[in-house]
């Protein structure tokens, strides 16, 4: 083991063979991730004739025609109330915004309300709710989708945008624990000061506590927004008449229309889904990577 | 009528506030978790009567059919095999990834940049990543095989002989980053004083990793492995992204089978699918607890 220990010094840090090996493998790994994405972006900017002979080189010429082809031609046809409707990319974008923004808002709201109540009130109901959250994270329930669809149909919520929001108004999961820990970490003095100043319970929550946790809350909402933006399987199952952009990209990948069957065109569709979310990530990277790590909350 | 005291009024106000916070979320939970799962249990004992247009009691017939199908249908056999392979390899990848988490945690050369890039598979849609990977392996690799080695080659995803390997590779290739980030986050919770004490004692990086870091993150690793048991029954291995509803039987997993069936099912199929879900849940729950118990008995401890 001593042979793997200190060999030389770089930038003030000792480097060992272990770190060198790990560095090389990690470097190859991240290059493979970035290279594949770059290949996708470059291919989406090629003409089909260029792609046929030039599989990995730079686009020659570099064109945006594939994006125009998608915008003009790609649509998902659905029968709604016995009438055939053609849903184009503009409409998909509207559905995407409704599904993702609404879904992220309602799921974060449910987590906020419930975790605040459980953290602030130490009663039997709070203990039961906390127990439920932990238990449902451990208990693997398999194959409940058919039952959920049949229940949604019975309630008149199946295949509706507001039905998807109600489905998302759910406090279960990791983010409940994150918010619960955040509320628990706030010193009691804040509540006491608000009480002395005569603030009511709602006013204390909205004017004093929320500003303290807004960063964590915003990050949770952002992560949920990204998840919902990329989610195509839930809309495919529960919102068949409201194709989101991700749903559309899935349909595009199996489309039989000649103009949409070329790989550069299909990759242009993928980029239309990818680029907005990459921009969001670059803008908010410090929040996404900083406030909440995958393993929990980081102060 | 008796007048309420100030204390009673405060109690009532507090209770009203509490109910206004948790009332709707708890109602949602009752309908969409308890209601859905109860409905799933009830559906498993019913069949759809086409003539009457309603569900009727069907006894244990759905369960009999599920058990018969597990023994006879080829795709369910593949689903068992592939789901177990997926779990087995994911354990190995998780153990392997802890080394790289250690590198990120120690903030070594380009550690910050690596961490940033490792986030990409979380940000980029799995569908987009799968499609780019599929087009690349089906177009570029055969193109190079032809041009460089003059060998005709089918795409890795489109060739039934290579598609299981290619899909498994893709799943672990993209999942690796999740595991590296998860364990490095867990490692960042280790107290600096513990590490400093080790350094003052002159431990090598390898000893630091095995004797300090691994015991401290063992609980995270255990949680990952226990939660992973459920993924035996739910993980789709990105099959729907690659193949839609038409994957070859040989690559099926339980997760893919159940999602595909729910996607294609009509009302008459729901009882059979609910029975399948119940049977798998009945296996998954004790298996999760068994894994938890077993992992509690083995492995290093932080103290």
Coordinates of C-alpha atoms in Angstrom, one line a residue, chain A residues 31-265:
Chain A
X31 CA -15.2 13.4 -22.2
X32 CA -17.5 10.6 -23.4
X33 CA -20.5 12.4 -21.9
X34 CA -19.7 15.7 -23.5
X35 CA -18.6 14.2 -26.8
X36 CA -21.9 12.4 -27.2
X37 CA -23.9 15.6 -26.6
X38 CA -21.7 17.6 -28.9
X39 CA -22.1 14.9 -31.6
X40 CA -25.9 15.2 -31.2
X41 CA -25.8 19.0 -31.4
X42 CA -23.5 19.0 -34.5
X43 CA -25.6 16.3 -36.3
X44 CA -28.8 18.4 -35.7
X45 CA -27.1 21.2 -37.7
X46 CA -26.3 19.0 -40.7
X47 CA -28.2 18.3 -43.9
X48 CA -29.1 14.7 -44.5
X49 CA -26.8 14.6 -47.6
X50 CA -23.9 15.8 -45.4
X51 CA -24.7 13.3 -42.6
X52 CA -24.7 10.4 -45.1
X53 CA -21.0 10.9 -45.8
X54 CA -19.9 12.9 -42.8
X55 CA -20.9 11.1 -39.6
X56 CA -18.7 12.8 -37.0
X57 CA -17.2 15.9 -38.7
X58 CA -18.3 19.5 -38.4
X59 CA -21.5 20.4 -40.3
X60 CA -20.7 21.4 -43.9
X61 CA -22.7 23.5 -44.5
X62 CA -24.0 24.4 -41.0
X63 CA -27.8 24.8 -41.3
X64 CA -30.8 25.3 -39.1
X65 CA -33.2 23.8 -41.7
X66 CA -33.9 20.8 -39.5
X67 CA -35.3 23.0 -36.7
X68 CA -37.5 24.7 -39.2
X69 CA -38.7 21.3 -40.5
X70 CA -39.6 20.3 -37.0
X71 CA -41.4 23.5 -36.3
X72 CA -43.4 23.5 -39.5
X73 CA -44.1 19.8 -40.0
X74 CA -44.0 17.9 -36.7
X75 CA -47.3 17.3 -35.1
X76 CA -49.0 14.8 -32.9
X77 CA -52.5 13.8 -34.0
X78 CA -55.1 13.0 -31.4
X79 CA -58.8 12.2 -31.4
X80 CA -60.4 14.5 -28.8
X81 CA -64.2 14.1 -28.3
X82 CA -64.4 12.3 -31.6
X83 CA -62.7 15.1 -33.5
X84 CA -59.2 14.7 -34.9
X85 CA -56.8 17.4 -33.7
X86 CA -53.3 18.1 -34.9
X87 CA -51.1 19.5 -32.2
X88 CA -48.0 21.3 -33.4
X89 CA -44.8 22.4 -31.6
X90 CA -46.2 25.8 -30.4
X91 CA -49.2 24.0 -28.8
X92 CA -46.9 21.4 -27.3
X93 CA -44.8 24.2 -25.7
X94 CA -48.0 25.7 -24.1
X95 CA -48.8 22.2 -22.7
X96 CA -45.2 21.8 -21.5
X97 CA -45.3 25.1 -19.6
X98 CA -48.7 24.3 -18.0
X99 CA -47.6 20.8 -17.1
X100 CA -44.1 21.7 -15.8
X101 CA -44.7 25.0 -14.1
X102 CA -48.0 24.0 -12.6
X103 CA -46.7 20.6 -11.5
X104 CA -43.5 22.0 -10.0
X105 CA -45.5 24.7 -8.2
X106 CA -48.2 22.3 -6.7
X107 CA -45.7 19.6 -5.7
X108 CA -43.5 22.1 -4.0
X109 CA -46.5 23.7 -2.3
X110 CA -47.6 20.4 -0.9
X111 CA -44.1 19.7 0.5
X112 CA -43.9 23.2 2.0
X113 CA -47.3 23.1 3.8
X114 CA -46.9 19.6 5.2
X115 CA -43.3 19.8 6.2
X116 CA -43.9 23.2 7.9
X117 CA -46.8 21.7 9.9
X118 CA -44.9 18.6 10.9
X119 CA -41.8 20.6 11.9
X120 CA -43.6 23.2 13.8
X121 CA -46.3 21.2 15.6
X122 CA -45.1 18.3 17.7
X123 CA -48.4 16.3 17.9
X124 CA -49.5 12.8 17.1
X125 CA -50.7 13.7 13.5
X126 CA -47.3 15.2 12.7
X127 CA -45.6 12.0 13.9
X128 CA -48.0 9.9 11.8
X129 CA -47.3 12.1 8.7
X130 CA -43.5 11.7 9.3
X131 CA -43.9 8.0 9.7
X132 CA -45.9 7.8 6.4
X133 CA -43.2 9.7 4.5
X134 CA -40.5 7.4 5.7
X135 CA -42.5 4.2 5.2
X136 CA -43.6 5.1 1.7
X137 CA -40.0 5.7 0.8
X138 CA -39.0 2.2 2.0
X139 CA -42.1 0.3 0.8
X140 CA -41.9 -0.6 -2.9
X141 CA -45.4 -0.5 -4.4
X142 CA -45.2 -2.0 -7.9
X143 CA -47.7 -1.7 -10.8
X144 CA -50.3 0.7 -9.4
X145 CA -50.6 2.7 -12.7
X146 CA -53.7 0.8 -14.0
X147 CA -55.5 1.4 -10.7
X148 CA -54.5 5.1 -10.8
X149 CA -55.8 5.5 -14.3
X150 CA -59.1 3.9 -13.4
X151 CA -59.4 6.1 -10.3
X152 CA -58.6 9.2 -12.3
X153 CA -61.2 8.3 -14.9
X154 CA -63.8 7.7 -12.1
X155 CA -63.0 11.2 -10.6
X156 CA -63.1 12.9 -14.1
X157 CA -59.4 13.9 -13.7
X158 CA -57.9 11.6 -16.3
X159 CA -56.4 13.3 -19.3
X160 CA -56.8 16.9 -17.9
X161 CA -54.0 19.4 -17.0
X162 CA -55.6 20.3 -13.7
X163 CA -55.9 16.5 -13.0
X164 CA -52.1 16.3 -13.4
X165 CA -51.6 19.2 -11.0
X166 CA -53.8 17.4 -8.4
X167 CA -51.7 14.3 -8.9
X168 CA -48.5 16.3 -8.3
X169 CA -49.9 17.9 -5.1
X170 CA -48.1 15.3 -3.2
X171 CA -45.9 15.7 -0.1
X172 CA -44.2 12.3 -0.1
X173 CA -40.5 11.8 -0.9
X174 CA -37.0 13.1 -0.2
X175 CA -37.8 16.8 -0.4
X176 CA -40.3 16.6 2.5
X177 CA -37.3 15.5 4.6
X178 CA -35.1 18.3 3.2
X179 CA -37.7 21.0 4.0
X180 CA -38.5 19.4 7.4
X181 CA -34.8 19.6 8.3
X182 CA -34.7 23.2 7.1
X183 CA -37.6 24.3 9.2
X184 CA -36.3 22.5 12.2
X185 CA -33.0 24.3 11.8
X186 CA -34.6 27.8 12.2
X187 CA -34.1 29.1 15.7
X188 CA -37.3 29.3 17.9
X189 CA -36.6 33.1 18.5
X190 CA -38.0 33.9 15.0
X191 CA -41.4 32.6 16.0
X192 CA -41.2 34.1 19.4
X193 CA -40.3 37.5 18.0
X194 CA -43.2 37.3 15.5
X195 CA -45.6 36.3 18.3
X196 CA -44.5 39.3 20.5
X197 CA -45.0 41.6 17.5
X198 CA -48.5 40.3 17.2
X199 CA -48.1 38.5 13.9
X200 CA -50.6 35.7 13.2
X201 CA -49.6 32.2 12.2
X202 CA -50.0 32.7 8.5
X203 CA -48.3 36.1 8.6
X204 CA -45.4 34.5 10.4
X205 CA -45.1 31.8 7.8
X206 CA -45.4 34.1 4.8
X207 CA -43.5 37.2 6.0
X208 CA -40.8 35.7 8.3
X209 CA -40.2 32.0 7.6
X210 CA -40.7 31.9 3.9
X211 CA -38.0 34.5 3.2
X212 CA -35.6 32.4 5.3
X213 CA -36.2 29.2 3.3
X214 CA -36.8 30.7 -0.1
X215 CA -33.4 29.5 -1.5
X216 CA -34.0 25.9 -0.6
X217 CA -37.6 26.1 -1.7
X218 CA -36.7 27.6 -5.1
X219 CA -34.1 24.9 -5.6
X220 CA -36.6 22.2 -4.9
X221 CA -39.0 23.8 -7.4
X222 CA -36.3 24.2 -10.0
X223 CA -35.3 20.5 -9.7
X224 CA -38.9 19.4 -10.0
X225 CA -39.3 21.8 -13.0
X226 CA -36.4 20.1 -14.7
X227 CA -37.7 16.6 -13.9
X228 CA -41.2 17.4 -15.2
X229 CA -39.8 19.1 -18.4
X230 CA -37.9 15.9 -19.2
X231 CA -40.7 13.6 -18.2
X232 CA -42.5 12.0 -21.2
X233 CA -43.8 8.8 -19.6
X234 CA -46.3 10.4 -17.2
X235 CA -48.0 12.6 -19.9
X236 CA -48.0 9.6 -22.2
X237 CA -49.9 7.6 -19.7
X238 CA -52.1 10.2 -18.0
X239 CA -52.3 13.1 -20.5
X240 CA -52.5 11.5 -23.9
X241 CA -54.4 14.4 -25.4
X242 CA -52.0 17.0 -24.2
X243 CA -48.6 16.2 -25.6
X244 CA -45.7 18.0 -24.0
X245 CA -42.5 18.7 -25.8
X246 CA -40.9 15.6 -24.2
X247 CA -43.9 13.5 -25.2
X248 CA -43.6 15.0 -28.7
X249 CA -39.9 14.0 -29.0
X250 CA -40.9 10.4 -28.1
X251 CA -43.5 10.5 -30.9
X252 CA -41.0 12.0 -33.2
X253 CA -38.6 9.1 -32.6
X254 CA -41.2 6.7 -33.9
X255 CA -42.8 9.0 -36.5
X256 CA -43.2 7.5 -40.0
X257 CA -43.5 10.8 -41.9
X258 CA -40.6 10.8 -44.5
X259 CA -39.5 14.3 -43.8
X260 CA -39.1 13.5 -40.1
X261 CA -37.4 10.2 -40.4
X262 CA -33.9 11.5 -41.0
X263 CA -31.6 11.4 -38.0
X264 CA -30.4 15.1 -38.2
X265 CA -34.1 16.1 -38.1

